[in-house]
mmCIF file of C-alpha atoms in Angstrom:
data_model
loop_
_atom_site.group_PDB
_atom_site.id
_atom_site.type_symbol
_atom_site.label_atom_id
_atom_site.label_comp_id
_atom_site.label_asym_id
_atom_site.label_seq_id
_atom_site.Cartn_x
_atom_site.Cartn_y
_atom_site.Cartn_z
ATOM 1 C CA UNK A 244 -125.544 -44.176 223.606
ATOM 2 C CA UNK A 245 -127.074 -43.664 220.168
ATOM 3 C CA UNK A 246 -129.324 -46.294 218.616
ATOM 4 C CA UNK A 247 -131.503 -46.694 215.563
ATOM 5 C CA UNK A 248 -133.637 -49.726 214.706
ATOM 6 C CA UNK A 249 -135.086 -50.317 211.247
ATOM 7 C CA UNK A 250 -136.303 -53.288 209.222
ATOM 8 C CA UNK A 251 -132.787 -53.780 207.892
ATOM 9 C CA UNK A 252 -131.259 -54.022 211.344
ATOM 10 C CA UNK A 253 -130.176 -52.170 214.464
ATOM 11 C CA UNK A 254 -127.160 -49.879 214.812
ATOM 12 C CA UNK A 255 -125.866 -48.748 218.216
ATOM 13 C CA UNK A 256 -122.943 -46.518 219.145
ATOM 14 C CA UNK A 257 -121.466 -46.350 222.642
ATOM 15 C CA UNK A 258 -118.748 -43.797 221.941
ATOM 16 C CA UNK A 259 -116.157 -46.406 220.961
ATOM 17 C CA UNK A 260 -117.848 -49.001 218.751
ATOM 18 C CA UNK A 261 -120.623 -49.080 216.162
ATOM 19 C CA UNK A 262 -122.466 -52.383 216.585
ATOM 20 C CA UNK A 263 -124.485 -53.609 213.616
ATOM 21 C CA UNK A 264 -127.111 -56.325 214.013
ATOM 22 C CA UNK A 265 -128.785 -57.341 210.737
ATOM 23 C CA UNK A 266 -132.552 -57.553 210.517
ATOM 24 C CA UNK A 267 -134.474 -60.754 210.011
ATOM 25 C CA UNK A 268 -136.867 -61.860 207.337
ATOM 26 C CA UNK A 269 -137.052 -62.352 203.601
ATOM 27 C CA UNK A 270 -136.091 -58.771 202.812
ATOM 28 C CA UNK A 271 -132.608 -59.058 204.326
ATOM 29 C CA UNK A 272 -129.856 -59.927 201.864
ATOM 30 C CA UNK A 273 -128.326 -63.406 202.431
ATOM 31 C CA UNK A 274 -124.821 -61.957 202.760
ATOM 32 C CA UNK A 275 -125.931 -59.779 205.683
ATOM 33 C CA UNK A 276 -127.762 -62.656 207.316
ATOM 34 C CA UNK A 277 -124.833 -65.053 207.013
ATOM 35 C CA UNK A 278 -122.271 -62.469 208.157
ATOM 36 C CA UNK A 279 -124.232 -61.740 211.324
ATOM 37 C CA UNK A 280 -123.427 -59.011 213.847
ATOM 38 C CA UNK A 281 -120.460 -56.695 213.315
ATOM 39 C CA UNK A 282 -118.612 -54.610 215.893
ATOM 40 C CA UNK A 283 -116.811 -51.751 214.144
ATOM 41 C CA UNK A 284 -114.263 -49.938 216.335
ATOM 42 C CA UNK A 285 -114.049 -46.182 215.973
ATOM 43 C CA UNK A 286 -110.479 -46.420 214.657
ATOM 44 C CA UNK A 287 -111.746 -48.439 211.663
ATOM 45 C CA UNK A 288 -114.057 -45.635 210.491
ATOM 46 C CA UNK A 289 -113.249 -43.038 207.862
ATOM 47 C CA UNK A 290 -116.647 -41.355 208.122
ATOM 48 C CA UNK A 291 -120.414 -41.668 208.287
ATOM 49 C CA UNK A 292 -123.234 -40.013 206.378
ATOM 50 C CA UNK A 293 -127.007 -39.892 206.144
ATOM 51 C CA UNK A 294 -128.318 -39.539 202.600
ATOM 52 C CA UNK A 295 -131.956 -38.368 202.732
ATOM 53 C CA UNK A 296 -134.528 -39.035 200.035
ATOM 54 C CA UNK A 297 -138.290 -38.698 199.725
ATOM 55 C CA UNK A 298 -138.876 -42.074 201.407
ATOM 56 C CA UNK A 299 -136.459 -41.498 204.271
ATOM 57 C CA UNK A 300 -132.831 -42.080 203.427
ATOM 58 C CA UNK A 301 -129.792 -44.246 203.958
ATOM 59 C CA UNK A 302 -127.213 -44.410 206.736
ATOM 60 C CA UNK A 303 -123.789 -45.233 205.368
ATOM 61 C CA UNK A 304 -120.602 -46.083 207.273
ATOM 62 C CA UNK A 305 -117.396 -45.467 205.348
ATOM 63 C CA UNK A 306 -114.623 -47.710 206.616
ATOM 64 C CA UNK A 307 -110.941 -46.983 206.242
ATOM 65 C CA UNK A 308 -109.518 -48.747 203.217
ATOM 66 C CA UNK A 309 -108.293 -52.204 204.209
ATOM 67 C CA UNK A 310 -110.012 -52.308 207.612
ATOM 68 C CA UNK A 311 -112.665 -54.911 206.741
ATOM 69 C CA UNK A 312 -111.810 -58.245 205.072
ATOM 70 C CA UNK A 313 -115.329 -58.554 203.629
ATOM 71 C CA UNK A 314 -115.038 -55.226 201.817
ATOM 72 C CA UNK A 315 -111.520 -56.078 200.705
ATOM 73 C CA UNK A 316 -112.643 -59.431 199.304
ATOM 74 C CA UNK A 317 -115.588 -57.776 197.532
ATOM 75 C CA UNK A 318 -113.284 -55.061 196.166
ATOM 76 C CA UNK A 319 -116.047 -52.489 195.731
ATOM 77 C CA UNK A 320 -118.460 -54.854 193.983
ATOM 78 C CA UNK A 321 -121.140 -55.238 196.662
ATOM 79 C CA UNK A 322 -124.612 -53.975 195.830
ATOM 80 C CA UNK A 323 -126.192 -51.568 198.322
ATOM 81 C CA UNK A 324 -128.609 -54.254 199.486
ATOM 82 C CA UNK A 325 -125.702 -56.582 200.314
ATOM 83 C CA UNK A 326 -123.443 -53.994 201.962
ATOM 84 C CA UNK A 327 -123.491 -54.616 205.748
ATOM 85 C CA UNK A 328 -122.440 -51.019 206.398
ATOM 86 C CA UNK A 329 -125.577 -49.417 204.961
ATOM 87 C CA UNK A 330 -129.003 -49.092 206.569
ATOM 88 C CA UNK A 331 -132.224 -47.971 204.902
ATOM 89 C CA UNK A 332 -133.999 -45.433 207.123
ATOM 90 C CA UNK A 333 -137.730 -44.733 207.114
ATOM 91 C CA UNK A 334 -138.893 -41.144 206.851
ATOM 92 C CA UNK A 335 -140.119 -40.835 210.434
ATOM 93 C CA UNK A 336 -136.666 -41.906 211.732
ATOM 94 C CA UNK A 337 -134.626 -39.391 209.758
ATOM 95 C CA UNK A 338 -134.040 -37.269 212.858
ATOM 96 C CA UNK A 339 -132.691 -40.258 214.761
ATOM 97 C CA UNK A 340 -130.379 -41.075 211.856
ATOM 98 C CA UNK A 341 -129.031 -37.501 211.804
ATOM 99 C CA UNK A 342 -128.437 -37.643 215.568
ATOM 100 C CA UNK A 343 -126.591 -40.955 215.134
ATOM 101 C CA UNK A 344 -124.358 -39.370 212.467
ATOM 102 C CA UNK A 345 -123.583 -36.384 214.711
ATOM 103 C CA UNK A 346 -122.576 -38.637 217.614
ATOM 104 C CA UNK A 347 -120.192 -40.717 215.496
ATOM 105 C CA UNK A 348 -118.721 -37.672 213.737
ATOM 106 C CA UNK A 349 -118.092 -35.906 217.033
ATOM 107 C CA UNK A 350 -116.324 -38.970 218.411
ATOM 108 C CA UNK A 351 -114.160 -39.229 215.278
ATOM 109 C CA UNK A 352 -113.217 -35.579 215.609
ATOM 110 C CA UNK A 353 -112.460 -35.767 219.321
ATOM 111 C CA UNK A 354 -110.359 -38.909 218.998
ATOM 112 C CA UNK A 355 -108.670 -37.523 215.863
ATOM 113 C CA UNK A 356 -109.153 -40.784 213.941
ATOM 114 C CA UNK A 357 -107.353 -40.590 210.568
ATOM 115 C CA UNK A 358 -109.419 -41.414 207.492
ATOM 116 C CA UNK A 359 -106.615 -42.918 205.439
ATOM 117 C CA UNK A 360 -105.936 -46.595 204.676
ATOM 118 C CA UNK A 361 -104.685 -49.049 207.300
ATOM 119 C CA UNK A 362 -101.821 -51.535 207.127
ATOM 120 C CA UNK A 363 -103.809 -54.480 208.490
ATOM 121 C CA UNK A 364 -107.366 -55.629 209.053
ATOM 122 C CA UNK A 365 -109.125 -53.985 212.008
ATOM 123 C CA UNK A 366 -112.176 -56.264 211.845
ATOM 124 C CA UNK A 367 -112.248 -60.058 211.938
ATOM 125 C CA UNK A 368 -113.253 -62.156 208.978
ATOM 126 C CA UNK A 369 -116.473 -64.189 208.887
ATOM 127 C CA UNK A 370 -116.690 -66.910 211.525
ATOM 128 C CA UNK A 371 -115.670 -70.403 210.447
ATOM 129 C CA UNK A 372 -116.825 -72.870 209.383
ATOM 130 C CA UNK A 373 -118.347 -70.877 206.554
ATOM 131 C CA UNK A 374 -119.913 -71.969 203.272
ATOM 132 C CA UNK A 375 -121.313 -70.160 200.282
ATOM 133 C CA UNK A 376 -121.650 -70.051 196.547
ATOM 134 C CA UNK A 377 -124.080 -71.210 193.910
ATOM 135 C CA UNK A 378 -123.869 -71.563 190.180
ATOM 136 C CA UNK A 379 -122.070 -74.860 189.627
ATOM 137 C CA UNK A 380 -121.120 -75.648 193.220
ATOM 138 C CA UNK A 381 -120.490 -74.705 196.839
ATOM 139 C CA UNK A 382 -117.304 -73.638 198.647
ATOM 140 C CA UNK A 383 -116.696 -74.302 202.335
ATOM 141 C CA UNK A 384 -113.848 -73.390 204.679
ATOM 142 C CA UNK A 385 -113.233 -74.626 208.224
ATOM 143 C CA UNK A 386 -110.252 -72.408 209.009
ATOM 144 C CA UNK A 387 -107.695 -74.878 207.661
ATOM 145 C CA UNK A 388 -109.093 -76.563 204.545
ATOM 146 C CA UNK A 389 -111.068 -75.281 201.552
ATOM 147 C CA UNK A 390 -113.483 -77.721 199.894
ATOM 148 C CA UNK A 391 -115.298 -77.270 196.586
ATOM 149 C CA UNK A 392 -118.236 -79.542 195.787
ATOM 150 C CA UNK A 393 -120.094 -79.589 192.494
ATOM 151 C CA UNK A 394 -123.801 -79.834 191.680
ATOM 152 C CA UNK A 395 -125.492 -81.351 188.635
ATOM 153 C CA UNK A 396 -125.067 -78.107 186.680
ATOM 154 C CA UNK A 397 -121.255 -78.275 186.780
ATOM 155 C CA UNK A 398 -119.129 -78.964 183.711
ATOM 156 C CA UNK A 399 -118.358 -82.661 183.013
ATOM 157 C CA UNK A 400 -114.664 -82.096 183.739
ATOM 158 C CA UNK A 401 -115.498 -80.967 187.276
ATOM 159 C CA UNK A 402 -118.027 -83.719 187.892
ATOM 160 C CA UNK A 403 -115.636 -86.413 186.716
ATOM 161 C CA UNK A 404 -112.897 -85.113 188.995
ATOM 162 C CA UNK A 405 -115.162 -85.033 192.034
ATOM 163 C CA UNK A 406 -114.954 -82.648 195.016
ATOM 164 C CA UNK A 407 -111.692 -80.747 195.481
ATOM 165 C CA UNK A 408 -110.010 -80.106 198.843
ATOM 166 C CA UNK A 409 -106.786 -78.255 199.588
ATOM 167 C CA UNK A 410 -105.177 -76.679 202.677
ATOM 168 C CA UNK A 411 -105.026 -72.952 203.324
ATOM 169 C CA UNK A 412 -101.223 -73.152 203.145
ATOM 170 C CA UNK A 413 -101.514 -73.966 199.401
ATOM 171 C CA UNK A 414 -103.446 -70.763 198.628
ATOM 172 C CA UNK A 415 -101.613 -67.764 197.188
ATOM 173 C CA UNK A 416 -104.693 -65.576 196.601
ATOM 174 C CA UNK A 417 -108.467 -65.654 196.417
ATOM 175 C CA UNK A 418 -110.721 -63.598 194.133
ATOM 176 C CA UNK A 419 -114.477 -63.064 194.172
ATOM 177 C CA UNK A 420 -116.344 -61.397 191.300
ATOM 178 C CA UNK A 421 -120.165 -61.330 191.134
ATOM 179 C CA UNK A 422 -122.134 -61.934 187.975
ATOM 180 C CA UNK A 423 -122.653 -58.650 186.097
ATOM 181 C CA UNK A 424 -125.142 -58.508 183.254
ATOM 182 C CA UNK A 425 -124.451 -61.413 180.885
ATOM 183 C CA UNK A 426 -120.994 -61.999 182.369
ATOM 184 C CA UNK A 427 -120.680 -64.848 184.871
ATOM 185 C CA UNK A 428 -118.925 -64.251 188.148
ATOM 186 C CA UNK A 429 -116.574 -66.550 190.031
ATOM 187 C CA UNK A 430 -114.929 -67.469 193.294
ATOM 188 C CA UNK A 431 -111.385 -68.462 192.349
ATOM 189 C CA UNK A 432 -108.540 -69.813 194.474
ATOM 190 C CA UNK A 433 -105.040 -69.302 193.101
ATOM 191 C CA UNK A 434 -102.634 -71.955 194.385
ATOM 192 C CA UNK A 435 -98.930 -71.518 194.984
ATOM 193 C CA UNK A 436 -96.988 -72.241 191.798
ATOM 194 C CA UNK A 437 -100.104 -72.158 189.603
ATOM 195 C CA UNK A 438 -99.447 -71.345 185.906
ATOM 196 C CA UNK A 439 -100.002 -67.777 184.768
ATOM 197 C CA UNK A 440 -102.691 -68.767 182.251
ATOM 198 C CA UNK A 441 -106.153 -68.723 183.844
ATOM 199 C CA UNK A 442 -108.835 -71.153 182.699
ATOM 200 C CA UNK A 443 -112.483 -70.146 182.513
ATOM 201 C CA UNK A 444 -114.180 -70.727 185.862
ATOM 202 C CA UNK A 445 -116.486 -73.370 184.392
ATOM 203 C CA UNK A 446 -113.420 -75.541 183.659
ATOM 204 C CA UNK A 447 -111.222 -74.555 186.620
ATOM 205 C CA UNK A 448 -111.359 -77.149 189.429
ATOM 206 C CA UNK A 449 -110.285 -74.437 191.890
ATOM 207 C CA UNK A 450 -113.106 -72.029 191.028
ATOM 208 C CA UNK A 451 -116.864 -71.745 191.301
ATOM 209 C CA UNK A 452 -118.701 -70.450 188.238
ATOM 210 C CA UNK A 453 -121.329 -67.982 189.511
ATOM 211 C CA UNK A 454 -124.270 -67.214 187.246
ATOM 212 C CA UNK A 455 -126.103 -64.562 189.235
ATOM 213 C CA UNK A 456 -129.362 -66.495 189.355
ATOM 214 C CA UNK A 457 -129.695 -66.046 193.119
ATOM 215 C CA UNK A 458 -128.677 -63.524 195.790
ATOM 216 C CA UNK A 459 -127.296 -66.521 197.660
ATOM 217 C CA UNK A 460 -124.316 -66.534 195.312
ATOM 218 C CA UNK A 461 -123.070 -63.422 197.116
ATOM 219 C CA UNK A 462 -122.277 -65.604 200.133
ATOM 220 C CA UNK A 463 -119.234 -66.814 198.190
ATOM 221 C CA UNK A 464 -117.727 -63.424 199.091
ATOM 222 C CA UNK A 465 -117.834 -64.471 202.762
ATOM 223 C CA UNK A 466 -115.789 -67.583 201.989
ATOM 224 C CA UNK A 467 -113.306 -65.376 200.136
ATOM 225 C CA UNK A 468 -113.078 -62.999 203.106
ATOM 226 C CA UNK A 469 -112.629 -65.820 205.632
ATOM 227 C CA UNK A 470 -109.745 -67.212 203.576
ATOM 228 C CA UNK A 471 -108.254 -63.802 202.788
ATOM 229 C CA UNK A 472 -107.942 -62.719 206.419
ATOM 230 C CA UNK A 473 -106.110 -65.965 207.279
ATOM 231 C CA UNK A 474 -103.572 -65.969 204.446
ATOM 232 C CA UNK A 475 -99.979 -65.754 205.718
ATOM 233 C CA UNK A 476 -98.888 -62.129 205.788
ATOM 234 C CA UNK A 477 -102.363 -60.912 204.803
ATOM 235 C CA UNK A 478 -103.013 -57.197 205.176
ATOM 236 C CA UNK A 479 -106.007 -55.098 204.323
ATOM 237 C CA UNK A 480 -104.133 -53.277 201.567
ATOM 238 C CA UNK A 481 -102.319 -55.937 199.570
ATOM 239 C CA UNK A 482 -103.398 -59.530 200.294
ATOM 240 C CA UNK A 483 -105.360 -61.265 197.552
ATOM 241 C CA UNK A 484 -105.253 -58.327 195.165
ATOM 242 C CA UNK A 485 -107.263 -58.703 191.980
ATOM 243 C CA UNK A 486 -105.389 -60.209 189.015
ATOM 244 C CA UNK A 487 -104.347 -58.145 186.040
ATOM 245 C CA UNK A 488 -107.267 -57.305 183.800
ATOM 246 C CA UNK A 489 -109.872 -57.528 186.561
ATOM 247 C CA UNK A 490 -112.591 -54.873 186.646
ATOM 248 C CA UNK A 491 -111.511 -51.834 188.692
ATOM 249 C CA UNK A 492 -112.973 -51.533 192.148
ATOM 250 C CA UNK A 493 -115.610 -48.879 192.681
ATOM 251 C CA UNK A 494 -114.302 -47.719 196.054
ATOM 252 C CA UNK A 495 -114.840 -44.165 197.178
ATOM 253 C CA UNK A 496 -111.572 -42.348 197.706
ATOM 254 C CA UNK A 497 -110.855 -41.766 201.406
ATOM 255 C CA UNK A 498 -111.280 -38.284 202.772
ATOM 256 C CA UNK A 499 -108.214 -36.339 203.796
ATOM 257 C CA UNK A 500 -107.136 -37.361 207.311
ATOM 258 C CA UNK A 501 -107.725 -34.966 210.197
ATOM 259 C CA UNK A 502 -104.404 -33.886 211.765
ATOM 260 C CA UNK A 503 -103.723 -35.627 215.044
ATOM 261 C CA UNK A 504 -103.955 -33.697 218.275
ATOM 262 C CA UNK A 505 -100.858 -33.482 220.510
ATOM 263 C CA UNK A 506 -102.204 -35.973 223.043
ATOM 264 C CA UNK A 507 -105.169 -38.257 223.746
ATOM 265 C CA UNK A 508 -107.471 -37.999 226.777
ATOM 266 C CA UNK A 509 -107.765 -41.059 228.974
ATOM 267 C CA UNK A 510 -111.466 -41.918 229.097
ATOM 268 C CA UNK A 511 -113.575 -39.067 230.500
ATOM 269 C CA UNK A 512 -110.878 -37.846 232.935
ATOM 270 C CA UNK A 513 -111.656 -34.199 233.787
ATOM 271 C CA UNK A 514 -108.093 -32.922 233.437
ATOM 272 C CA UNK A 515 -107.592 -34.815 230.179
ATOM 273 C CA UNK A 516 -110.737 -33.301 228.694
ATOM 274 C CA UNK A 517 -109.634 -29.816 229.734
ATOM 275 C CA UNK A 518 -106.305 -30.448 228.022
ATOM 276 C CA UNK A 519 -108.199 -31.524 224.915
ATOM 277 C CA UNK A 520 -110.141 -28.253 224.932
ATOM 278 C CA UNK A 521 -106.883 -26.314 225.066
ATOM 279 C CA UNK A 522 -105.429 -28.430 222.258
ATOM 280 C CA UNK A 523 -108.513 -27.871 220.104
ATOM 281 C CA UNK A 524 -108.211 -24.138 220.721
ATOM 282 C CA UNK A 525 -104.602 -24.192 219.587
ATOM 283 C CA UNK A 526 -105.501 -26.174 216.460
ATOM 284 C CA UNK A 527 -108.269 -23.659 215.696
ATOM 285 C CA UNK A 528 -106.023 -20.636 216.180
ATOM 286 C CA UNK A 529 -103.356 -22.158 213.958
ATOM 287 C CA UNK A 530 -105.907 -22.784 211.193
ATOM 288 C CA UNK A 531 -105.808 -26.593 211.319
ATOM 289 C CA UNK A 532 -109.481 -26.749 212.376
ATOM 290 C CA UNK A 533 -112.184 -24.680 210.676
ATOM 291 C CA UNK A 534 -114.730 -22.736 212.730
ATOM 292 C CA UNK A 535 -117.367 -25.437 212.220
ATOM 293 C CA UNK A 536 -114.974 -28.265 213.092
ATOM 294 C CA UNK A 537 -113.810 -26.465 216.209
ATOM 295 C CA UNK A 538 -117.373 -25.732 217.333
ATOM 296 C CA UNK A 539 -118.465 -29.354 216.866
ATOM 297 C CA UNK A 540 -115.420 -30.762 218.646
ATOM 298 C CA UNK A 541 -115.689 -28.285 221.509
ATOM 299 C CA UNK A 542 -119.382 -29.085 222.019
ATOM 300 C CA UNK A 543 -118.660 -32.825 222.087
ATOM 301 C CA UNK A 544 -115.937 -32.383 224.726
ATOM 302 C CA UNK A 545 -118.176 -30.162 226.832
ATOM 303 C CA UNK A 546 -120.833 -32.872 226.783
ATOM 304 C CA UNK A 547 -118.350 -35.310 228.291
ATOM 305 C CA UNK A 548 -117.431 -32.765 230.978
#
């Protein structure tokens, strides 16, 4: 068991799952607080790193593309402070962070988890009911119906029309874009059969106009993720893709996948682990594994023996 606790939260790893509990207090981003605890299975991970700096550093989980509906809904637009898969580490805990990285990396190597994209979500969406937004209104979703309510800052056309409700079955796609600089953001629902022309969010009764005046507006991404994961036929790679002309996502390209071993050990069975050692040796001799990769994987297996 590896564990690290910081102001931003607590991460634990039991060999199969990285569990992330967000911290509490004013310094924790609202998106992290509202999202709550996350259990990330090993097969959803593409990698992990610790990035040191003079104040300590940052732990960063890299998930396989399409594994997490929150990351898919955000499409690479989350700030570091809002990203639930990052943890700021104080200087005196750098050693613990490096140990945590080694444990996860060894497990990924032993289990031969590929780093490439997945065909479907491996993590659940935010729990429902969920609500979020800001700017000119609030969006809520109970698992079946989306409801948009407006505040006094909304455009007259929205206020005169009143709150808008529609079932999940009417939704073709959902898009979340945060406010960037002087450009407003939005949470937009595209309904089945909607015309190709897109109105500005301030006039669209199926969109929130986000102004970026509060971190709370980032919680609209959670509503988007909760809807996205429940769309018929939704997958981590294609559902709710950004419309033409949207800003490109700033997503790090996945690392090349590690070739799969011939077989998988069952738990910590002694014979299975011995077979894994032989398989690793064969992969090393054939040049699939480098010397460093082979040494790390061998050491991790020996620990389990």
